[in-house]
PDB file of C-alpha atoms in Angstrom:
ATOM      1  CA  MET I   1      35.631 -41.314 -35.761  1.00 42.00           C
ATOM      2  CA  SER I   2      31.980 -41.724 -35.708  1.00 43.00           C
ATOM      3  CA  LYS I   3      30.248 -42.795 -32.477  1.00 41.00           C
ATOM      4  CA  TYR I   4      27.007 -43.619 -31.067  1.00 36.00           C
ATOM      5  CA  LYS I   5      25.074 -41.192 -29.050  1.00 39.00           C
ATOM      6  CA  HIS I   6      23.737 -42.423 -25.809  1.00 36.00           C
ATOM      7  CA  HIS I   7      22.327 -39.435 -24.001  1.00 37.00           C
ATOM      8  CA  PHE I   8      19.043 -38.955 -25.766  1.00 38.00           C
ATOM      9  CA  SER I   9      16.294 -37.944 -23.003  1.00 38.00           C
ATOM     10  CA  HIS I  10      12.664 -39.143 -22.930  1.00 38.00           C
ATOM     11  CA  HIS I  11      11.661 -35.305 -23.388  1.00 35.00           C
ATOM     12  CA  GLU I  12      13.807 -34.901 -26.607  1.00 47.00           C
ATOM     13  CA  HIS I  13      11.872 -35.008 -29.878  1.00 51.00           C
ATOM     14  CA  HIS I  14      12.334 -38.155 -32.028  1.00 64.00           C
ATOM     15  CA  CYS I  15      14.662 -37.468 -35.027  1.00 74.00           C
ATOM     16  CA  VAL I  16      11.906 -38.970 -37.336  1.00 73.00           C
ATOM     17  CA  GLN I  17       9.728 -36.330 -36.548  1.00 74.00           C
ATOM     18  CA  LEU I  18      12.145 -33.772 -38.566  1.00 70.00           C
ATOM     19  CA  VAL I  19      11.380 -35.754 -41.824  1.00 69.00           C
ATOM     20  CA  PRO I  20       8.091 -34.773 -43.693  1.00 66.00           C
ATOM     21  CA  LEU I  21       7.784 -38.421 -44.499  1.00 66.00           C
ATOM     22  CA  PHE I  22       6.852 -39.371 -41.102  1.00 71.00           C
ATOM     23  CA  CYS I  23       4.559 -36.241 -40.282  1.00 68.00           C
ATOM     24  CA  LEU I  24       1.400 -38.454 -40.642  1.00 67.00           C
ATOM     25  CA  LEU I  25       2.205 -40.951 -37.812  1.00 71.00           C
ATOM     26  CA  SER I  26       0.815 -40.616 -34.378  1.00 76.00           C
ATOM     27  CA  GLU I  27       3.047 -40.242 -31.288  1.00 79.00           C
ATOM     28  CA  SER I  28       2.953 -43.688 -30.396  1.00 77.00           C
ATOM     29  CA  GLU I  29       3.553 -44.852 -34.076  1.00 76.00           C
ATOM     30  CA  LEU I  30       6.729 -42.521 -34.198  1.00 79.00           C
ATOM     31  CA  VAL I  31       7.926 -44.412 -30.876  1.00 80.00           C
ATOM     32  CA  GLN I  32       7.859 -47.581 -32.764  1.00 78.00           C
ATOM     33  CA  VAL I  33       9.830 -46.165 -35.732  1.00 80.00           C
ATOM     34  CA  GLU I  34      12.236 -44.640 -33.351  1.00 82.00           C
ATOM     35  CA  GLN I  35      12.713 -48.231 -32.004  1.00 83.00           C
ATOM     36  CA  VAL I  36      14.571 -49.365 -35.204  1.00 85.00           C
ATOM     37  CA  VAL I  37      16.573 -45.868 -35.763  1.00 87.00           C
ATOM     38  CA  ASN I  38      20.182 -45.863 -34.995  1.00 90.00           C
ATOM     39  CA  HIS I  39      21.592 -42.713 -33.884  1.00 89.00           C
ATOM     40  CA  LYS I  40      25.437 -41.778 -34.706  1.00 93.00           C
ATOM     41  CA  ILE I  41      27.417 -38.569 -34.311  1.00 95.00           C
ATOM     42  CA  PHE I  42      29.984 -37.846 -37.057  1.00 96.00           C
ATOM     43  CA  GLU I  43      32.901 -35.416 -36.980  1.00 95.00           C
ATOM     44  CA  LYS I  44      33.311 -32.857 -39.913  1.00 91.00           C
ATOM     45  CA  GLY I  45      34.585 -34.505 -43.289  1.00 92.00           C
ATOM     46  CA  GLU I  46      33.377 -38.013 -42.476  1.00 95.00           C
ATOM     47  CA  THR I  47      31.813 -40.143 -45.288  1.00 95.00           C
ATOM     48  CA  VAL I  48      28.373 -41.269 -44.511  1.00 94.00           C
ATOM     49  CA  ILE I  49      26.858 -42.358 -47.605  1.00 93.00           C
ATOM     50  CA  SER I  50      28.940 -43.990 -50.499  1.00 93.00           C
ATOM     51  CA  PRO I  51      28.531 -46.946 -52.833  1.00 91.00           C
ATOM     52  CA  PHE I  52      30.318 -49.342 -50.543  1.00 90.00           C
ATOM     53  CA  ALA I  53      28.140 -48.544 -47.485  1.00 88.00           C
ATOM     54  CA  VAL I  54      24.994 -50.625 -46.492  1.00 85.00           C
ATOM     55  CA  PRO I  55      21.901 -49.152 -47.963  1.00 83.00           C
ATOM     56  CA  GLN I  56      19.976 -47.050 -45.235  1.00 86.00           C
ATOM     57  CA  LEU I  57      17.930 -44.016 -45.063  1.00 85.00           C
ATOM     58  CA  ALA I  58      20.063 -41.428 -43.518  1.00 91.00           C
ATOM     59  CA  ILE I  59      18.044 -38.541 -41.546  1.00 89.00           C
ATOM     60  CA  VAL I  60      20.005 -35.241 -40.592  1.00 91.00           C
ATOM     61  CA  ALA I  61      19.146 -34.499 -36.982  1.00 87.00           C
ATOM     62  CA  HIS I  62      21.868 -32.031 -36.578  1.00 89.00           C
ATOM     63  CA  GLY I  63      24.581 -30.440 -38.482  1.00 90.00           C
ATOM     64  CA  THR I  64      25.051 -30.646 -42.480  1.00 89.00           C
ATOM     65  CA  LEU I  65      25.423 -33.405 -44.829  1.00 90.00           C
ATOM     66  CA  LYS I  66      26.716 -32.626 -48.622  1.00 88.00           C
ATOM     67  CA  ILE I  67      25.590 -35.088 -51.209  1.00 87.00           C
ATOM     68  CA  TYR I  68      27.799 -35.366 -54.273  1.00 85.00           C
ATOM     69  CA  GLN I  69      28.799 -37.451 -57.106  1.00 84.00           C
ATOM     70  CA  LEU I  70      32.408 -38.055 -58.783  1.00 83.00           C
ATOM     71  CA  SER I  71      32.895 -36.903 -62.305  1.00 75.00           C
ATOM     72  CA  SER I  72      34.752 -39.083 -64.880  1.00 77.00           C
ATOM     73  CA  ALA I  73      37.665 -37.166 -63.877  1.00 76.00           C
ATOM     74  CA  GLY I  74      37.364 -38.052 -60.177  1.00 80.00           C
ATOM     75  CA  LYS I  75      36.131 -34.542 -59.276  1.00 75.00           C
ATOM     76  CA  GLU I  76      33.353 -33.848 -56.859  1.00 76.00           C
ATOM     77  CA  GLN I  77      30.275 -32.680 -58.306  1.00 74.00           C
ATOM     78  CA  LEU I  78      27.940 -31.147 -55.711  1.00 72.00           C
ATOM     79  CA  LEU I  79      24.333 -32.157 -55.825  1.00 77.00           C
ATOM     80  CA  ARG I  80      22.890 -30.683 -52.621  1.00 77.00           C
ATOM     81  CA  VAL I  81      23.371 -29.955 -49.296  1.00 81.00           C
ATOM     82  CA  ILE I  82      21.087 -31.520 -46.555  1.00 86.00           C
ATOM     83  CA  GLU I  83      20.250 -29.552 -43.325  1.00 85.00           C
ATOM     84  CA  PRO I  84      18.280 -30.827 -40.290  1.00 85.00           C
ATOM     85  CA  GLY I  85      15.049 -32.417 -41.301  1.00 81.00           C
ATOM     86  CA  GLY I  86      16.687 -33.598 -44.710  1.00 84.00           C
ATOM     87  CA  TYR I  87      17.403 -37.017 -45.617  1.00 85.00           C
ATOM     88  CA  ALA I  88      19.013 -39.175 -48.319  1.00 87.00           C
ATOM     89  CA  GLY I  89      19.427 -42.749 -49.343  1.00 82.00           C
ATOM     90  CA  GLU I  90      15.729 -43.513 -49.851  1.00 74.00           C
ATOM     91  CA  ASP I  91      16.519 -44.863 -53.333  1.00 75.00           C
ATOM     92  CA  ALA I  92      18.791 -47.549 -52.210  1.00 71.00           C
ATOM     93  CA  LEU I  93      16.082 -48.788 -49.802  1.00 69.00           C
ATOM     94  CA  PHE I  94      14.155 -49.613 -52.886  1.00 69.00           C
ATOM     95  CA  GLY I  95      16.814 -51.695 -54.570  1.00 72.00           C
ATOM     96  CA  VAL I  96      18.515 -48.906 -56.880  1.00 78.00           C
ATOM     97  CA  MET I  97      22.189 -49.434 -56.646  1.00 82.00           C
ATOM     98  CA  ASN I  98      24.279 -46.495 -55.398  1.00 85.00           C
ATOM     99  CA  ASP I  99      27.069 -46.586 -57.939  1.00 85.00           C
ATOM    100  CA  ASN I 100      28.485 -43.129 -57.617  1.00 88.00           C
ATOM    101  CA  LEU I 101      26.454 -41.183 -54.684  1.00 90.00           C
ATOM    102  CA  TYR I 102      28.529 -40.047 -51.604  1.00 93.00           C
ATOM    103  CA  GLY I 103      27.485 -38.056 -48.434  1.00 93.00           C
ATOM    104  CA  GLU I 104      30.032 -36.242 -46.467  1.00 92.00           C
ATOM    105  CA  THR I 105      29.568 -34.166 -43.096  1.00 92.00           C
ATOM    106  CA  LEU I 106      30.332 -30.463 -43.408  1.00 88.00           C
ATOM    107  CA  GLU I 107      30.675 -30.066 -39.584  1.00 89.00           C
ATOM    108  CA  GLU I 108      29.866 -32.197 -36.708  1.00 93.00           C
ATOM    109  CA  THR I 109      26.658 -33.959 -37.759  1.00 93.00           C
ATOM    110  CA  GLN I 110      24.093 -36.328 -36.053  1.00 92.00           C
ATOM    111  CA  ILE I 111      22.654 -38.972 -38.370  1.00 93.00           C
ATOM    112  CA  CYS I 112      19.508 -41.008 -37.926  1.00 89.00           C
ATOM    113  CA  PHE I 113      19.951 -44.355 -39.861  1.00 91.00           C
ATOM    114  CA  LEU I 114      17.044 -46.623 -40.750  1.00 84.00           C
ATOM    115  CA  ARG I 115      18.029 -49.871 -42.182  1.00 85.00           C
ATOM    116  CA  GLN I 116      16.573 -51.301 -45.671  1.00 80.00           C
ATOM    117  CA  GLN I 117      14.702 -54.065 -44.107  1.00 83.00           C
ATOM    118  CA  ASP I 118      13.231 -52.038 -41.234  1.00 85.00           C
ATOM    119  CA  PHE I 119      12.091 -49.471 -43.571  1.00 77.00           C
ATOM    120  CA  LYS I 120      10.338 -51.864 -45.926  1.00 79.00           C
ATOM    121  CA  ASN I 121       8.624 -53.314 -42.950  1.00 84.00           C
ATOM    122  CA  LEU I 122       7.294 -49.778 -41.746  1.00 78.00           C
ATOM    123  CA  LEU I 123       6.068 -49.276 -45.345  1.00 77.00           C
ATOM    124  CA  LEU I 124       4.079 -52.462 -45.155  1.00 82.00           C
ATOM    125  CA  LYS I 125       2.724 -51.625 -41.625  1.00 80.00           C
ATOM    126  CA  TYR I 126       1.840 -47.964 -42.382  1.00 76.00           C
ATOM    127  CA  PRO I 127       0.695 -47.583 -46.091  1.00 77.00           C
ATOM    128  CA  GLU I 128       0.146 -44.109 -45.908  1.00 74.00           C
ATOM    129  CA  LEU I 129       4.164 -43.751 -45.659  1.00 73.00           C
ATOM    130  CA  SER I 130       4.395 -44.988 -49.258  1.00 71.00           C
ATOM    131  CA  LEU I 131       2.166 -42.379 -50.531  1.00 72.00           C
ATOM    132  CA  LYS I 132       4.173 -39.655 -48.682  1.00 69.00           C
ATOM    133  CA  LEU I 133       7.407 -40.988 -49.966  1.00 66.00           C
ATOM    134  CA  LEU I 134       5.973 -40.727 -53.689  1.00 67.00           C
ATOM    135  CA  GLU I 135       5.223 -37.127 -52.972  1.00 68.00           C
ATOM    136  CA  THR I 136       8.606 -36.060 -51.424  1.00 64.00           C
ATOM    137  CA  THR I 137      10.343 -38.026 -54.440  1.00 63.00           C
ATOM    138  CA  VAL I 138       8.285 -36.007 -57.031  1.00 61.00           C
ATOM    139  CA  ARG I 139       9.398 -32.940 -55.272  1.00 64.00           C
ATOM    140  CA  ARG I 140      13.053 -33.872 -54.981  1.00 61.00           C
ATOM    141  CA  ALA I 141      12.747 -34.567 -58.987  1.00 59.00           C
ATOM    142  CA  ALA I 142      11.365 -31.072 -59.554  1.00 59.00           C
ATOM    143  CA  GLU I 143      14.415 -29.701 -57.429  1.00 61.00           C
ATOM    144  CA  MET I 144      16.856 -31.430 -59.683  1.00 59.00           C
ATOM    145  CA  GLN I 145      15.155 -30.398 -62.744  1.00 58.00           C
ATOM    146  CA  TYR I 146      15.435 -26.827 -61.294  1.00 56.00           C
ATOM    147  CA  GLN I 147      19.059 -27.261 -60.914  1.00 57.00           C
ATOM    148  CA  ALA I 148      19.428 -28.500 -64.481  1.00 56.00           C
ATOM    149  CA  GLN I 149      17.633 -25.199 -65.582  1.00 57.00           C
ATOM    150  CA  PHE I 150      19.736 -23.303 -63.275  1.00 56.00           C
ATOM    151  CA  LEU I 151      23.119 -24.445 -64.938  1.00 54.00           C
ATOM    152  CA  MET I 152      21.558 -23.825 -68.525  1.00 53.00           C
ATOM    153  CA  MET I 153      22.046 -19.911 -67.540  1.00 53.00           C
ATOM    154  CA  GLU I 154      24.823 -18.761 -69.630  1.00 60.00           C
ATOM    155  CA  ASP I 155      25.859 -16.112 -67.163  1.00 80.00           C
ATOM    156  CA  VAL I 156      27.241 -16.958 -63.987  1.00 84.00           C
ATOM    157  CA  GLU I 157      26.303 -13.594 -62.648  1.00 86.00           C
ATOM    158  CA  SER I 158      22.610 -14.624 -63.090  1.00 84.00           C
ATOM    159  CA  ARG I 159      23.299 -17.966 -61.558  1.00 84.00           C
ATOM    160  CA  ILE I 160      24.659 -16.484 -58.434  1.00 88.00           C
ATOM    161  CA  ALA I 161      21.840 -13.866 -58.229  1.00 88.00           C
ATOM    162  CA  ASN I 162      19.083 -16.625 -58.604  1.00 83.00           C
ATOM    163  CA  TYR I 163      20.844 -18.933 -56.167  1.00 84.00           C
ATOM    164  CA  LEU I 164      20.819 -16.029 -53.604  1.00 88.00           C
ATOM    165  CA  LEU I 165      16.992 -15.315 -54.340  1.00 84.00           C
ATOM    166  CA  GLN I 166      16.497 -18.876 -53.810  1.00 76.00           C
ATOM    167  CA  LEU I 167      18.038 -18.899 -50.143  1.00 81.00           C
ATOM    168  CA  VAL I 168      15.974 -15.769 -49.436  1.00 83.00           C
ATOM    169  CA  LYS I 169      12.859 -17.691 -50.245  1.00 75.00           C
ATOM    170  CA  VAL I 170      13.939 -20.467 -48.083  1.00 64.00           C
ATOM    171  CA  VAL I 171      14.781 -18.386 -44.867  1.00 71.00           C
ATOM    172  CA  ASP I 172      12.333 -15.781 -45.498  1.00 74.00           C
ATOM    173  CA  SER I 173      14.660 -12.928 -44.878  1.00 84.00           C
ATOM    174  CA  ASN I 174      16.804 -10.584 -47.009  1.00 89.00           C
ATOM    175  CA  SER I 175      19.787 -11.846 -44.847  1.00 91.00           C
ATOM    176  CA  VAL I 176      21.180 -15.151 -45.922  1.00 88.00           C
ATOM    177  CA  MET I 177      24.057 -17.442 -44.937  1.00 86.00           C
ATOM    178  CA  ILE I 178      25.795 -19.402 -47.760  1.00 85.00           C
ATOM    179  CA  PRO I 179      25.441 -23.295 -46.452  1.00 77.00           C
ATOM    180  CA  MET I 180      28.661 -24.184 -48.069  1.00 78.00           C
ATOM    181  CA  LYS I 181      32.284 -23.442 -48.818  1.00 81.00           C
ATOM    182  CA  MET I 182      32.771 -21.129 -52.004  1.00 85.00           C
ATOM    183  CA  LYS I 183      34.463 -24.032 -53.598  1.00 85.00           C
ATOM    184  CA  ASP I 184      31.419 -26.183 -53.126  1.00 82.00           C
ATOM    185  CA  LEU I 185      29.147 -23.329 -54.339  1.00 84.00           C
ATOM    186  CA  ALA I 186      31.248 -22.773 -57.425  1.00 85.00           C
ATOM    187  CA  THR I 187      31.010 -26.527 -58.184  1.00 80.00           C
ATOM    188  CA  PHE I 188      27.205 -26.282 -57.480  1.00 77.00           C
ATOM    189  CA  ILE I 189      26.537 -23.476 -60.111  1.00 79.00           C
ATOM    190  CA  GLY I 190      29.375 -24.860 -62.443  1.00 78.00           C
ATOM    191  CA  THR I 191      32.106 -22.331 -62.289  1.00 84.00           C
ATOM    192  CA  THR I 192      35.251 -21.341 -60.145  1.00 87.00           C
ATOM    193  CA  PRO I 193      35.685 -19.983 -56.580  1.00 89.00           C
ATOM    194  CA  GLU I 194      37.840 -17.169 -58.317  1.00 90.00           C
ATOM    195  CA  THR I 195      34.699 -16.183 -60.589  1.00 90.00           C
ATOM    196  CA  ILE I 196      32.282 -16.609 -57.713  1.00 89.00           C
ATOM    197  CA  SER I 197      34.384 -14.019 -55.770  1.00 91.00           C
ATOM    198  CA  ARG I 198      34.681 -11.625 -58.605  1.00 91.00           C
ATOM    199  CA  LYS I 199      30.799 -11.975 -59.285  1.00 90.00           C
ATOM    200  CA  PHE I 200      30.004 -11.067 -55.796  1.00 93.00           C
ATOM    201  CA  LYS I 201      32.068  -8.128 -55.880  1.00 93.00           C
ATOM    202  CA  ILE I 202      30.013  -6.920 -59.113  1.00 92.00           C
ATOM    203  CA  LEU I 203      26.705  -7.614 -57.398  1.00 93.00           C
ATOM    204  CA  GLU I 204      27.994  -5.459 -54.475  1.00 93.00           C
ATOM    205  CA  GLU I 205      29.261  -2.590 -56.606  1.00 93.00           C
ATOM    206  CA  LYS I 206      25.742  -2.545 -58.118  1.00 92.00           C
ATOM    207  CA  GLY I 207      24.297  -2.039 -55.019  1.00 93.00           C
ATOM    208  CA  PHE I 208      22.344  -5.238 -55.018  1.00 93.00           C
ATOM    209  CA  ILE I 209      24.097  -7.093 -51.930  1.00 93.00           C
ATOM    210  CA  GLU I 210      26.320  -6.534 -48.992  1.00 94.00           C
ATOM    211  CA  ARG I 211      28.694  -9.274 -48.301  1.00 93.00           C
ATOM    212  CA  ARG I 212      30.617 -10.112 -45.089  1.00 92.00           C
ATOM    213  CA  GLY I 213      32.103 -13.752 -45.506  1.00 88.00           C
ATOM    214  CA  LYS I 214      29.323 -16.269 -45.991  1.00 88.00           C
ATOM    215  CA  ILE I 215      26.543 -13.719 -44.555  1.00 92.00           C
ATOM    216  CA  ILE I 216      24.814 -11.805 -47.597  1.00 93.00           C
ATOM    217  CA  LYS I 217      22.484  -9.380 -47.193  1.00 94.00           C
ATOM    218  CA  ILE I 218      20.235  -8.624 -50.082  1.00 93.00           C
ATOM    219  CA  LEU I 219      19.767  -4.678 -50.365  1.00 93.00           C
ATOM    220  CA  ASP I 220      17.261  -4.685 -53.199  1.00 87.00           C
ATOM    221  CA  ILE I 221      15.426  -7.873 -53.814  1.00 89.00           C
ATOM    222  CA  ASP I 222      12.891  -6.285 -56.159  1.00 89.00           C
ATOM    223  CA  SER I 223      15.963  -4.955 -58.675  1.00 88.00           C
ATOM    224  CA  LEU I 224      17.844  -8.245 -58.263  1.00 87.00           C
ATOM    225  CA  GLU I 225      14.907 -10.000 -59.379  1.00 86.00           C
ATOM    226  CA  ASP I 226      14.242  -7.703 -62.436  1.00 85.00           C
ATOM    227  CA  ASP I 227      17.702  -7.769 -63.620  1.00 80.00           C
ATOM    228  CA  TYR I 228      18.536 -11.607 -63.148  1.00 79.00           C
ATOM    229  CA  ALA I 229      15.357 -13.718 -62.522  1.00 65.00           C
TER     230      ALA I 229
END
């Protein structure tokens, strides 16, 4: 069951500071934003965003949140995994109906909520936020376009290799951790968990990677890019 978090200290950073959208604000302005933000902690597997929930901006302060939609057959289609500093729900804040978008926690997760009316009041008070929101929305659209191109790759092996290369770029290290369960990764790249496991073994046999559960060490990034990117 979700519960409010009461033990914030004055020395703790504002959760809104984790969001690029609010990086233009001064410390005093961040305090004002923080005053209208509700903090909640959710256990693993709880639904945070759904078509039936009140339209809110959901900021992940700690933990992870998977965003998915349901297919016509009722199966989950993973869209992305939100880590600390990421957020979702901004479309609903501008009146866009959420017909099929869900957010579920992958572990104990702290979410900071900003209600629709409070958010609109902030945009009116700080016009620079509107420009920043437009910038991040365009970037999000580019990321979604990348995933569409990603799924067009015929070879599942190539999809996995490119996914790993993207993780390498994000963490700036040749050792990465898969941020979701294998079944969710399979959904994300459009295949089955069995195929994922088989393709990982092939990449290991080729000497490109070394795998220990969710921890993947890229042994030869250049060759992996040459063969698959």
